[in-house]
PDB file of C-alpha atoms in Angstrom:
ATOM      1  CA  MET A   1       0.000   0.000   0.000  1.00  0.00           C
ATOM      2  CA  LYS A   2       2.840   2.348   0.906  1.00  0.00           C
ATOM      3  CA  SER A   3       4.602   1.578  -2.343  1.00  0.00           C
ATOM      4  CA  LEU A   4       1.485   2.456  -4.369  1.00  0.00           C
ATOM      5  CA  THR A   5       1.097   5.732  -2.473  1.00  0.00           C
ATOM      6  CA  GLU A   6       4.709   6.620  -3.166  1.00  0.00           C
ATOM      7  CA  GLN A   7       4.225   5.854  -6.867  1.00  0.00           C
ATOM      8  CA  ILE A   8       1.190   8.134  -6.992  1.00  0.00           C
ATOM      9  CA  SER A   9       3.093  10.874  -5.209  1.00  0.00           C
ATOM     10  CA  THR A  10       6.051  10.512  -7.580  1.00  0.00           C
ATOM     11  CA  ALA A  11       3.801  10.557 -10.640  1.00  0.00           C
ATOM     12  CA  THR A  12       1.990  13.639  -9.328  1.00  0.00           C
ATOM     13  CA  GLU A  13       5.287  15.452  -8.819  1.00  0.00           C
ATOM     14  CA  ASP A  14       6.476  14.467 -12.311  1.00  0.00           C
ATOM     15  CA  SER A  15       3.218  15.765 -13.742  1.00  0.00           C
ATOM     16  CA  ARG A  16       3.662  19.078 -11.926  1.00  0.00           C
ATOM     17  CA  LYS A  17       7.203  19.436 -13.253  1.00  0.00           C
ATOM     18  CA  LYS A  18       6.037  18.711 -16.794  1.00  0.00           C
ATOM     19  CA  GLU A  19       3.320  21.350 -16.451  1.00  0.00           C
ATOM     20  CA  LEU A  20       5.938  23.879 -15.382  1.00  0.00           C
ATOM     21  CA  GLU A  21       8.141  22.944 -18.331  1.00  0.00           C
ATOM     22  CA  ILE A  22       5.193  23.377 -20.708  1.00  0.00           C
ATOM     23  CA  ARG A  23       4.406  26.760 -19.172  1.00  0.00           C
ATOM     24  CA  GLU A  24       8.011  27.897 -19.632  1.00  0.00           C
ATOM     25  CA  LEU A  25       7.969  26.750 -23.241  1.00  0.00           C
ATOM     26  CA  GLU A  26       4.695  28.628 -23.780  1.00  0.00           C
ATOM     27  CA  LYS A  27       6.297  31.762 -22.325  1.00  0.00           C
ATOM     28  CA  GLN A  28       9.082  31.420 -24.873  1.00  0.00           C
ATOM     29  CA  MET A  29       6.570  30.985 -27.676  1.00  0.00           C
ATOM     30  CA  THR A  30       4.580  34.038 -26.619  1.00  0.00           C
ATOM     31  CA  SER A  31       7.509  36.356 -25.929  1.00  0.00           C
ATOM     32  CA  VAL A  32       8.449  39.144 -28.310  1.00  0.00           C
ATOM     33  CA  GLN A  33      11.946  38.034 -29.326  1.00  0.00           C
ATOM     34  CA  PRO A  34      11.136  34.682 -30.989  1.00  0.00           C
ATOM     35  CA  THR A  35       8.562  36.383 -33.211  1.00  0.00           C
ATOM     36  CA  ILE A  36      11.008  39.166 -34.082  1.00  0.00           C
ATOM     37  CA  ASP A  37      13.689  36.615 -34.961  1.00  0.00           C
ATOM     38  CA  GLY A  38      11.248  34.503 -36.966  1.00  0.00           C
ATOM     39  CA  ILE A  39       9.854  37.384 -39.024  1.00  0.00           C
ATOM     40  CA  ASN A  40      13.285  38.842 -39.714  1.00  0.00           C
ATOM     41  CA  ALA A  41      14.594  35.410 -40.731  1.00  0.00           C
ATOM     42  CA  ILE A  42      11.806  35.181 -43.321  1.00  0.00           C
ATOM     43  CA  LEU A  43      12.505  38.685 -44.623  1.00  0.00           C
ATOM     44  CA  THR A  44      16.224  37.908 -44.923  1.00  0.00           C
ATOM     45  CA  CYS A  45      15.618  34.514 -46.512  1.00  0.00           C
ATOM     46  CA  PHE A  46      13.519  36.052 -49.284  1.00  0.00           C
ATOM     47  CA  GLY A  47      15.811  39.047 -49.740  1.00  0.00           C
ATOM     48  CA  PHE A  48      13.210  41.571 -48.572  1.00  0.00           C
ATOM     49  CA  GLN A  49      14.870  44.837 -47.525  1.00  0.00           C
ATOM     50  CA  GLY A  50      11.913  47.205 -47.153  1.00  0.00           C
ATOM     51  CA  PHE A  51      11.796  46.949 -43.370  1.00  0.00           C
ATOM     52  CA  SER A  52      12.628  44.695 -40.446  1.00  0.00           C
ATOM     53  CA  VAL A  53      11.161  44.122 -36.980  1.00  0.00           C
ATOM     54  CA  ALA A  54      12.853  45.265 -33.771  1.00  0.00           C
ATOM     55  CA  LYS A  55      12.046  45.360 -30.060  1.00  0.00           C
ATOM     56  CA  THR A  56      10.814  48.584 -28.459  1.00  0.00           C
ATOM     57  CA  ALA A  57      12.580  50.191 -25.506  1.00  0.00           C
ATOM     58  CA  ASN A  58      10.259  48.534 -22.962  1.00  0.00           C
ATOM     59  CA  GLY A  59      11.132  45.129 -24.410  1.00  0.00           C
ATOM     60  CA  SER A  60       7.545  43.933 -24.666  1.00  0.00           C
ATOM     61  CA  ASN A  61       6.411  45.366 -28.023  1.00  0.00           C
ATOM     62  CA  TYR A  62       7.431  45.484 -31.667  1.00  0.00           C
ATOM     63  CA  LYS A  63       8.483  48.280 -33.964  1.00  0.00           C
ATOM     64  CA  LEU A  64       9.284  48.413 -37.663  1.00  0.00           C
ATOM     65  CA  ILE A  65      12.517  49.957 -38.823  1.00  0.00           C
ATOM     66  CA  ARG A  66      14.071  50.790 -42.187  1.00  0.00           C
ATOM     67  CA  ALA A  67      17.581  49.754 -43.221  1.00  0.00           C
ATOM     68  CA  ASP A  68      18.983  53.026 -41.848  1.00  0.00           C
ATOM     69  CA  GLY A  69      17.422  52.394 -38.428  1.00  0.00           C
ATOM     70  CA  SER A  70      14.620  54.940 -38.749  1.00  0.00           C
ATOM     71  CA  GLU A  71      11.134  53.906 -37.661  1.00  0.00           C
ATOM     72  CA  ALA A  72       8.956  52.819 -40.552  1.00  0.00           C
ATOM     73  CA  HIS A  73       5.410  52.856 -39.175  1.00  0.00           C
ATOM     74  CA  GLN A  74       4.654  56.313 -40.579  1.00  0.00           C
ATOM     75  CA  THR A  75       5.939  55.526 -44.078  1.00  0.00           C
ATOM     76  CA  LEU A  76       4.563  52.044 -44.694  1.00  0.00           C
ATOM     77  CA  SER A  77       2.693  51.582 -47.944  1.00  0.00           C
ATOM     78  CA  GLU A  78      -0.675  49.828 -47.935  1.00  0.00           C
ATOM     79  CA  GLY A  79       0.987  46.699 -49.287  1.00  0.00           C
ATOM     80  CA  GLU A  80       3.663  46.742 -46.562  1.00  0.00           C
ATOM     81  CA  ARG A  81       1.000  47.131 -43.864  1.00  0.00           C
ATOM     82  CA  THR A  82      -0.836  44.123 -45.275  1.00  0.00           C
ATOM     83  CA  PHE A  83       2.413  42.161 -45.454  1.00  0.00           C
ATOM     84  CA  VAL A  84       3.530  42.805 -41.876  1.00  0.00           C
ATOM     85  CA  THR A  85       0.029  41.988 -40.614  1.00  0.00           C
ATOM     86  CA  PHE A  86       0.212  38.683 -42.469  1.00  0.00           C
ATOM     87  CA  LEU A  87       3.662  37.934 -41.032  1.00  0.00           C
ATOM     88  CA  TYR A  88       2.467  38.546 -37.473  1.00  0.00           C
ATOM     89  CA  PHE A  89      -0.609  36.367 -38.018  1.00  0.00           C
ATOM     90  CA  TYR A  90       1.562  33.663 -39.560  1.00  0.00           C
ATOM     91  CA  HIS A  91       3.780  33.511 -36.488  1.00  0.00           C
ATOM     92  CA  LEU A  92       0.800  33.648 -34.172  1.00  0.00           C
ATOM     93  CA  LEU A  93      -0.334  30.408 -35.805  1.00  0.00           C
ATOM     94  CA  LYS A  94       2.785  28.735 -34.495  1.00  0.00           C
ATOM     95  CA  GLY A  95       2.219  29.856 -30.916  1.00  0.00           C
ATOM     96  CA  SER A  96      -0.245  31.948 -28.944  1.00  0.00           C
ATOM     97  CA  ASP A  97      -0.770  35.466 -27.663  1.00  0.00           C
ATOM     98  CA  SER A  98      -1.255  34.149 -24.133  1.00  0.00           C
ATOM     99  CA  GLU A  99       0.418  31.593 -21.874  1.00  0.00           C
ATOM    100  CA  SER A 100      -2.268  29.024 -22.603  1.00  0.00           C
ATOM    101  CA  GLY A 101      -3.758  27.493 -25.684  1.00  0.00           C
ATOM    102  CA  VAL A 102      -0.442  27.007 -27.485  1.00  0.00           C
ATOM    103  CA  THR A 103      -1.245  23.343 -28.046  1.00  0.00           C
ATOM    104  CA  ASN A 104      -4.820  23.861 -29.225  1.00  0.00           C
ATOM    105  CA  ASP A 105      -5.750  22.453 -32.617  1.00  0.00           C
ATOM    106  CA  ARG A 106      -6.504  25.145 -35.192  1.00  0.00           C
ATOM    107  CA  ILE A 107      -8.497  25.682 -38.378  1.00  0.00           C
ATOM    108  CA  ILE A 108      -6.999  28.599 -40.319  1.00  0.00           C
ATOM    109  CA  VAL A 109      -8.749  30.940 -42.766  1.00  0.00           C
ATOM    110  CA  PHE A 110      -6.828  33.317 -45.044  1.00  0.00           C
ATOM    111  CA  ASP A 111      -9.275  35.810 -46.557  1.00  0.00           C
ATOM    112  CA  ASP A 112      -7.667  37.387 -49.639  1.00  0.00           C
ATOM    113  CA  PRO A 113      -4.268  37.940 -47.941  1.00  0.00           C
ATOM    114  CA  VAL A 114      -2.575  39.534 -50.979  1.00  0.00           C
ATOM    115  CA  SER A 115      -4.590  42.736 -51.441  1.00  0.00           C
ATOM    116  CA  SER A 116      -2.295  45.605 -52.541  1.00  0.00           C
ATOM    117  CA  LEU A 117       0.812  43.394 -52.559  1.00  0.00           C
ATOM    118  CA  ASP A 118       3.415  43.529 -55.299  1.00  0.00           C
ATOM    119  CA  SER A 119       4.523  40.337 -57.042  1.00  0.00           C
ATOM    120  CA  ASP A 120       7.589  39.777 -54.831  1.00  0.00           C
ATOM    121  CA  ILE A 121       5.636  39.953 -51.566  1.00  0.00           C
ATOM    122  CA  LEU A 122       2.820  37.903 -53.100  1.00  0.00           C
ATOM    123  CA  PHE A 123       5.339  35.140 -53.799  1.00  0.00           C
ATOM    124  CA  ILE A 124       6.545  35.201 -50.177  1.00  0.00           C
ATOM    125  CA  VAL A 125       2.997  34.997 -48.829  1.00  0.00           C
ATOM    126  CA  SER A 126       2.055  32.111 -51.112  1.00  0.00           C
ATOM    127  CA  SER A 127       5.243  30.229 -50.192  1.00  0.00           C
ATOM    128  CA  LEU A 128       4.548  30.569 -46.463  1.00  0.00           C
ATOM    129  CA  ILE A 129       0.945  29.395 -46.848  1.00  0.00           C
ATOM    130  CA  LYS A 130       2.147  26.382 -48.859  1.00  0.00           C
ATOM    131  CA  GLU A 131       4.441  25.503 -45.949  1.00  0.00           C
ATOM    132  CA  LEU A 132       1.325  25.322 -43.770  1.00  0.00           C
ATOM    133  CA  PHE A 133      -0.260  22.992 -46.345  1.00  0.00           C
ATOM    134  CA  ASP A 134       2.759  20.694 -46.016  1.00  0.00           C
ATOM    135  CA  GLU A 135       2.464  20.786 -42.229  1.00  0.00           C
ATOM    136  CA  VAL A 136      -1.201  19.783 -42.381  1.00  0.00           C
ATOM    137  CA  ARG A 137      -0.456  16.971 -44.852  1.00  0.00           C
ATOM    138  CA  ALA A 138       2.316  15.639 -42.634  1.00  0.00           C
ATOM    139  CA  GLY A 139       0.221  15.993 -39.458  1.00  0.00           C
ATOM    140  CA  THR A 140       3.213  17.454 -37.627  1.00  0.00           C
ATOM    141  CA  GLY A 141       1.586  20.493 -36.023  1.00  0.00           C
ATOM    142  CA  HIS A 142      -1.638  21.728 -34.473  1.00  0.00           C
ATOM    143  CA  ILE A 143      -3.068  23.181 -37.689  1.00  0.00           C
ATOM    144  CA  LYS A 144      -5.635  20.688 -38.945  1.00  0.00           C
ATOM    145  CA  GLN A 145      -7.256  22.527 -41.861  1.00  0.00           C
ATOM    146  CA  VAL A 146      -6.547  25.609 -43.986  1.00  0.00           C
ATOM    147  CA  PHE A 147      -9.022  27.665 -46.040  1.00  0.00           C
ATOM    148  CA  VAL A 148      -7.711  30.197 -48.579  1.00  0.00           C
ATOM    149  CA  LEU A 149     -10.123  32.708 -50.152  1.00  0.00           C
ATOM    150  CA  THR A 150      -8.937  34.999 -52.941  1.00  0.00           C
ATOM    151  CA  HIS A 151      -9.945  37.086 -55.958  1.00  0.00           C
ATOM    152  CA  ASN A 152      -6.383  37.141 -57.280  1.00  0.00           C
ATOM    153  CA  VAL A 153      -5.841  34.620 -60.087  1.00  0.00           C
ATOM    154  CA  TYR A 154      -2.032  34.902 -59.990  1.00  0.00           C
ATOM    155  CA  PHE A 155      -1.968  34.268 -56.241  1.00  0.00           C
ATOM    156  CA  HIS A 156      -4.340  31.323 -56.681  1.00  0.00           C
ATOM    157  CA  LYS A 157      -1.991  29.771 -59.235  1.00  0.00           C
ATOM    158  CA  GLU A 158       1.004  30.260 -56.930  1.00  0.00           C
ATOM    159  CA  VAL A 159      -0.588  28.928 -53.756  1.00  0.00           C
ATOM    160  CA  THR A 160      -2.250  25.912 -55.422  1.00  0.00           C
ATOM    161  CA  PHE A 161       0.729  24.770 -57.489  1.00  0.00           C
ATOM    162  CA  ASN A 162       1.599  21.175 -56.664  1.00  0.00           C
ATOM    163  CA  PRO A 163       3.747  19.071 -59.028  1.00  0.00           C
ATOM    164  CA  ASN A 164       2.261  15.901 -57.523  1.00  0.00           C
ATOM    165  CA  ARG A 165      -1.287  16.762 -58.617  1.00  0.00           C
ATOM    166  CA  ARG A 166      -2.422  14.843 -61.688  1.00  0.00           C
ATOM    167  CA  GLY A 167      -5.630  16.302 -63.064  1.00  0.00           C
ATOM    168  CA  GLU A 168      -8.176  15.854 -60.294  1.00  0.00           C
ATOM    169  CA  ALA A 169      -7.778  17.356 -56.831  1.00  0.00           C
ATOM    170  CA  MET A 170      -5.670  15.364 -54.382  1.00  0.00           C
ATOM    171  CA  LYS A 171      -7.427  13.545 -51.558  1.00  0.00           C
ATOM    172  CA  GLU A 172      -6.581  16.173 -48.931  1.00  0.00           C
ATOM    173  CA  GLU A 173      -7.685  19.230 -50.939  1.00  0.00           C
ATOM    174  CA  THR A 174     -10.844  20.644 -52.490  1.00  0.00           C
ATOM    175  CA  PHE A 175     -11.515  23.530 -54.887  1.00  0.00           C
ATOM    176  CA  TRP A 176     -14.547  25.811 -54.773  1.00  0.00           C
ATOM    177  CA  ILE A 177     -15.792  28.877 -56.645  1.00  0.00           C
ATOM    178  CA  ILE A 178     -18.173  31.326 -54.971  1.00  0.00           C
ATOM    179  CA  ARG A 179     -20.546  33.103 -57.357  1.00  0.00           C
ATOM    180  CA  LYS A 180     -23.268  35.663 -56.819  1.00  0.00           C
ATOM    181  CA  PRO A 181     -25.192  35.915 -60.108  1.00  0.00           C
ATOM    182  CA  SER A 182     -28.107  37.720 -58.465  1.00  0.00           C
ATOM    183  CA  LEU A 183     -28.827  38.213 -54.769  1.00  0.00           C
ATOM    184  CA  VAL A 184     -28.040  34.622 -53.859  1.00  0.00           C
ATOM    185  CA  THR A 185     -24.492  33.383 -53.255  1.00  0.00           C
ATOM    186  CA  LYS A 186     -23.700  29.979 -54.715  1.00  0.00           C
ATOM    187  CA  VAL A 187     -20.770  27.765 -53.767  1.00  0.00           C
ATOM    188  CA  GLU A 188     -19.673  25.365 -56.517  1.00  0.00           C
ATOM    189  CA  LYS A 189     -17.339  22.433 -55.866  1.00  0.00           C
ATOM    190  CA  HIS A 190     -14.884  21.411 -58.601  1.00  0.00           C
ATOM    191  CA  LEU A 191     -13.208  18.029 -58.951  1.00  0.00           C
ATOM    192  CA  SER A 192     -10.035  19.687 -60.233  1.00  0.00           C
ATOM    193  CA  ASN A 193      -8.394  23.097 -60.000  1.00  0.00           C
ATOM    194  CA  PRO A 194     -10.843  25.311 -61.943  1.00  0.00           C
ATOM    195  CA  ILE A 195      -8.417  28.204 -62.471  1.00  0.00           C
ATOM    196  CA  ASN A 196      -5.715  27.897 -65.116  1.00  0.00           C
ATOM    197  CA  THR A 197      -5.084  31.431 -66.354  1.00  0.00           C
ATOM    198  CA  SER A 198      -6.897  34.720 -65.994  1.00  0.00           C
ATOM    199  CA  TYR A 199      -7.849  34.441 -69.683  1.00  0.00           C
ATOM    200  CA  GLU A 200      -9.370  30.998 -69.127  1.00  0.00           C
ATOM    201  CA  LEU A 201     -11.203  32.334 -66.085  1.00  0.00           C
ATOM    202  CA  LEU A 202     -12.840  35.039 -68.218  1.00  0.00           C
ATOM    203  CA  TRP A 203     -14.076  32.425 -70.666  1.00  0.00           C
ATOM    204  CA  SER A 204     -15.405  30.309 -67.793  1.00  0.00           C
ATOM    205  CA  GLU A 205     -17.666  33.248 -66.904  1.00  0.00           C
ATOM    206  CA  VAL A 206     -19.010  33.295 -70.461  1.00  0.00           C
ATOM    207  CA  ARG A 207     -19.632  29.539 -70.359  1.00  0.00           C
ATOM    208  CA  ASN A 208     -21.361  29.677 -67.002  1.00  0.00           C
ATOM    209  CA  PRO A 209     -25.195  29.717 -67.405  1.00  0.00           C
ATOM    210  CA  ASP A 210     -25.452  31.535 -64.042  1.00  0.00           C
ATOM    211  CA  ARG A 211     -23.218  34.380 -65.228  1.00  0.00           C
ATOM    212  CA  SER A 212     -23.668  37.841 -63.734  1.00  0.00           C
ATOM    213  CA  ASN A 213     -25.728  40.154 -65.965  1.00  0.00           C
ATOM    214  CA  LEU A 214     -24.046  43.141 -64.335  1.00  0.00           C
ATOM    215  CA  THR A 215     -20.467  42.234 -65.273  1.00  0.00           C
ATOM    216  CA  ILE A 216     -20.733  40.131 -68.430  1.00  0.00           C
ATOM    217  CA  GLN A 217     -20.175  43.108 -70.779  1.00  0.00           C
ATOM    218  CA  ASN A 218     -16.908  43.903 -69.022  1.00  0.00           C
ATOM    219  CA  THR A 219     -15.869  40.242 -69.170  1.00  0.00           C
ATOM    220  CA  LEU A 220     -16.468  40.128 -72.938  1.00  0.00           C
ATOM    221  CA  ARG A 221     -14.427  43.327 -73.418  1.00  0.00           C
ATOM    222  CA  ARG A 222     -11.495  41.913 -71.469  1.00  0.00           C
ATOM    223  CA  ILE A 223     -11.477  38.733 -73.564  1.00  0.00           C
ATOM    224  CA  LEU A 224     -11.440  40.739 -76.792  1.00  0.00           C
ATOM    225  CA  GLU A 225      -8.728  42.993 -75.394  1.00  0.00           C
ATOM    226  CA  ASN A 226      -6.523  40.033 -74.424  1.00  0.00           C
ATOM    227  CA  TYR A 227      -7.064  38.096 -77.637  1.00  0.00           C
ATOM    228  CA  PHE A 228      -6.913  40.796 -80.278  1.00  0.00           C
ATOM    229  CA  LYS A 229      -4.060  42.714 -78.665  1.00  0.00           C
ATOM    230  CA  ILE A 230      -1.989  39.526 -78.849  1.00  0.00           C
ATOM    231  CA  LEU A 231      -2.821  39.193 -82.561  1.00  0.00           C
ATOM    232  CA  GLY A 232      -1.986  42.849 -83.164  1.00  0.00           C
ATOM    233  CA  GLY A 233      -3.074  45.035 -86.058  1.00  0.00           C
ATOM    234  CA  VAL A 234      -6.670  45.215 -84.855  1.00  0.00           C
ATOM    235  CA  ASP A 235      -8.812  47.781 -86.644  1.00  0.00           C
ATOM    236  CA  PRO A 236     -11.927  48.159 -84.487  1.00  0.00           C
ATOM    237  CA  ASP A 237     -13.613  50.425 -87.018  1.00  0.00           C
ATOM    238  CA  GLU A 238     -13.260  47.745 -89.682  1.00  0.00           C
ATOM    239  CA  ILE A 239     -14.766  45.118 -87.367  1.00  0.00           C
ATOM    240  CA  THR A 240     -17.566  47.454 -86.257  1.00  0.00           C
ATOM    241  CA  GLY A 241     -18.331  48.190 -89.911  1.00  0.00           C
ATOM    242  CA  LYS A 242     -19.351  44.556 -90.366  1.00  0.00           C
ATOM    243  CA  PHE A 243     -22.371  45.102 -88.116  1.00  0.00           C
ATOM    244  CA  GLU A 244     -25.479  47.235 -88.437  1.00  0.00           C
ATOM    245  CA  GLY A 245     -27.987  48.926 -86.153  1.00  0.00           C
ATOM    246  CA  LYS A 246     -28.041  47.898 -82.520  1.00  0.00           C
ATOM    247  CA  GLU A 247     -25.418  45.184 -83.070  1.00  0.00           C
ATOM    248  CA  LYS A 248     -23.038  47.840 -84.393  1.00  0.00           C
ATOM    249  CA  MET A 249     -23.536  49.884 -81.220  1.00  0.00           C
ATOM    250  CA  ILE A 250     -22.865  46.818 -79.072  1.00  0.00           C
ATOM    251  CA  CYS A 251     -19.744  45.942 -81.078  1.00  0.00           C
ATOM    252  CA  LYS A 252     -18.428  49.484 -80.683  1.00  0.00           C
ATOM    253  CA  SER A 253     -19.053  49.275 -76.942  1.00  0.00           C
ATOM    254  CA  LEU A 254     -17.137  45.996 -76.696  1.00  0.00           C
ATOM    255  CA  PHE A 255     -14.123  47.578 -78.397  1.00  0.00           C
ATOM    256  CA  SER A 256     -14.157  50.704 -76.208  1.00  0.00           C
ATOM    257  CA  TRP A 257     -10.822  49.651 -74.657  1.00  0.00           C
ATOM    258  CA  VAL A 258      -9.083  50.576 -77.931  1.00  0.00           C
ATOM    259  CA  ASN A 259      -9.883  54.264 -77.417  1.00  0.00           C
ATOM    260  CA  ASP A 260      -9.608  54.877 -73.680  1.00  0.00           C
ATOM    261  CA  GLY A 261      -7.637  51.908 -72.384  1.00  0.00           C
ATOM    262  CA  SER A 262     -10.132  51.316 -69.600  1.00  0.00           C
ATOM    263  CA  HIS A 263     -13.615  50.034 -69.148  1.00  0.00           C
ATOM    264  CA  TYR A 264     -15.996  49.966 -66.260  1.00  0.00           C
ATOM    265  CA  VAL A 265     -19.453  48.725 -65.483  1.00  0.00           C
ATOM    266  CA  GLN A 266     -20.652  52.337 -65.535  1.00  0.00           C
ATOM    267  CA  ASP A 267     -19.913  52.493 -69.286  1.00  0.00           C
ATOM    268  CA  ASP A 268     -23.094  50.506 -69.917  1.00  0.00           C
ATOM    269  CA  LEU A 269     -25.480  52.185 -67.511  1.00  0.00           C
ATOM    270  CA  TYR A 270     -27.453  53.644 -70.417  1.00  0.00           C
ATOM    271  CA  VAL A 271     -28.445  50.064 -71.338  1.00  0.00           C
ATOM    272  CA  THR A 272     -31.033  48.183 -69.298  1.00  0.00           C
ATOM    273  CA  ILE A 273     -29.142  45.146 -68.020  1.00  0.00           C
ATOM    274  CA  ASN A 274     -31.394  42.124 -68.354  1.00  0.00           C
ATOM    275  CA  SER A 275     -31.264  38.646 -69.871  1.00  0.00           C
ATOM    276  CA  SER A 276     -32.295  39.919 -73.305  1.00  0.00           C
ATOM    277  CA  THR A 277     -29.508  42.517 -73.332  1.00  0.00           C
ATOM    278  CA  VAL A 278     -26.947  39.934 -72.226  1.00  0.00           C
ATOM    279  CA  GLU A 279     -27.987  37.588 -75.031  1.00  0.00           C
ATOM    280  CA  SER A 280     -27.496  40.431 -77.523  1.00  0.00           C
ATOM    281  CA  TYR A 281     -23.968  41.036 -76.225  1.00  0.00           C
ATOM    282  CA  LEU A 282     -23.151  37.320 -76.365  1.00  0.00           C
ATOM    283  CA  LYS A 283     -24.458  37.094 -79.926  1.00  0.00           C
ATOM    284  CA  VAL A 284     -22.295  39.997 -81.116  1.00  0.00           C
ATOM    285  CA  PHE A 285     -19.304  38.662 -79.175  1.00  0.00           C
ATOM    286  CA  ARG A 286     -19.615  35.341 -80.983  1.00  0.00           C
ATOM    287  CA  ALA A 287     -20.102  37.078 -84.325  1.00  0.00           C
ATOM    288  CA  ILE A 288     -16.884  39.095 -83.882  1.00  0.00           C
ATOM    289  CA  PHE A 289     -14.812  35.906 -83.792  1.00  0.00           C
ATOM    290  CA  ASP A 290     -16.814  34.474 -86.692  1.00  0.00           C
ATOM    291  CA  LYS A 291     -16.519  37.536 -88.961  1.00  0.00           C
ATOM    292  CA  GLN A 292     -12.786  37.866 -88.216  1.00  0.00           C
ATOM    293  CA  GLY A 293     -12.091  34.245 -89.158  1.00  0.00           C
ATOM    294  CA  HIS A 294     -11.295  33.134 -85.599  1.00  0.00           C
ATOM    295  CA  PHE A 295     -14.393  31.087 -84.878  1.00  0.00           C
ATOM    296  CA  ALA A 296     -12.232  28.002 -84.212  1.00  0.00           C
ATOM    297  CA  HIS A 297     -10.803  29.783 -81.161  1.00  0.00           C
ATOM    298  CA  TYR A 298     -14.308  30.625 -79.971  1.00  0.00           C
ATOM    299  CA  GLU A 299     -15.339  26.971 -80.379  1.00  0.00           C
ATOM    300  CA  MET A 300     -12.297  25.770 -78.473  1.00  0.00           C
ATOM    301  CA  MET A 301     -12.804  28.155 -75.541  1.00  0.00           C
ATOM    302  CA  MET A 302     -16.551  27.536 -75.272  1.00  0.00           C
ATOM    303  CA  GLY A 303     -16.161  23.754 -75.367  1.00  0.00           C
ATOM    304  CA  ASP A 304     -19.301  21.876 -74.359  1.00  0.00           C
ATOM    305  CA  ALA A 305     -21.071  25.180 -73.677  1.00  0.00           C
ATOM    306  CA  LEU A 306     -21.062  26.043 -77.378  1.00  0.00           C
ATOM    307  CA  VAL A 307     -24.592  26.488 -78.724  1.00  0.00           C
ATOM    308  CA  GLU A 308     -24.797  25.808 -82.430  1.00  0.00           C
ATOM    309  CA  SER A 309     -26.518  28.400 -84.568  1.00  0.00           C
ATOM    310  CA  VAL A 310     -26.966  29.212 -88.234  1.00  0.00           C
ATOM    311  CA  HIS A 311     -24.157  31.471 -89.484  1.00  0.00           C
ATOM    312  CA  ASP A 312     -24.658  34.209 -92.032  1.00  0.00           C
TER     313      ASP A 312
END
C-alpha cells in the first residue's frame, strides 16, 4: 500500500514538473523576441529589404525599422502594412498570444491575404501558406485545416501549385468557386483546379449559365482585349463596320478599350441590363470571332457550352 502511495506521489510530482516545463515553453513561444527573430529570418531569406522588426525600448512590443534604423510605421505603404500583418498572423499560428492554448488544434482561414501586394511579396505569402499545407499533410503540427479565399488569379496559381497533382484534386484538398449571379451566393465544388489562367477564367464566366448580368459586358471586353491585342493590327472600325444597327452599337461598346484603355461597369449604364440585353452582347461577341475568321478559337474556348446556330 505504501509503495502504491509513493508511486502516486512521484507521478503527481512528475506531472507538476512537466506542467511547469510546458508553461516555460509557452512563455518562450509568446515572448516578443522569438517572433522578431522569426519574421526577420523570413525577410532575410527572401531578400526583402523594405523593413525589419525590432524590439521597443520597454522590451515587450514590436516596432518596424528601415535599413537606416529609422522607424517605418509612418511611411509604410498599404501593401507593406498588409504584409507585416500577415507575417504577425503567420507567427501567431505557431504559438499563442497568451500563456495558454499554445497546443490547441486550429483551423486557419486566409481571406484574400494579398490585397495591394506587389509580385515579390505575393510570392513570399504564397510560399509561407504552402508551408502550412505541407504541415497539415504531414500531421506534424496543431493546424488541422486551412481555407484560402482569394480574388487574385495569380496568387491562386502560386498557392495551389503542386507538381504531384495529376488532373483531379488530391485527396486532402478541395476547390470551390463562390458566385453571386443575383442576390443569392452559390458555392460550386470542382473536382479539379478550376483556375488555369486569368484568360481561361474570363471564358469560364461566359460559359457559365449563371453568369452575372451586371459584369458580363466587361468580361467580354477583357477577352477581346486580351485576344486581339496579342494578334496585333486590330482595326476596331473595320470590325464594327461589319455590323449594323443595334449590333453595331454593341460591337463598338465591346471595343471601347481601344480608345480609352479602360472600361468599367458604368460604361453601360445607359443600357437596361437584363437577360435579353446579355444575349445580344453574347451574340455579337460570338459574331466578332466568326466575322474575323477566328471562330475556331471561340469553339475551343466555349467547349461543351457552345450552342450551335446558323451562321450568315
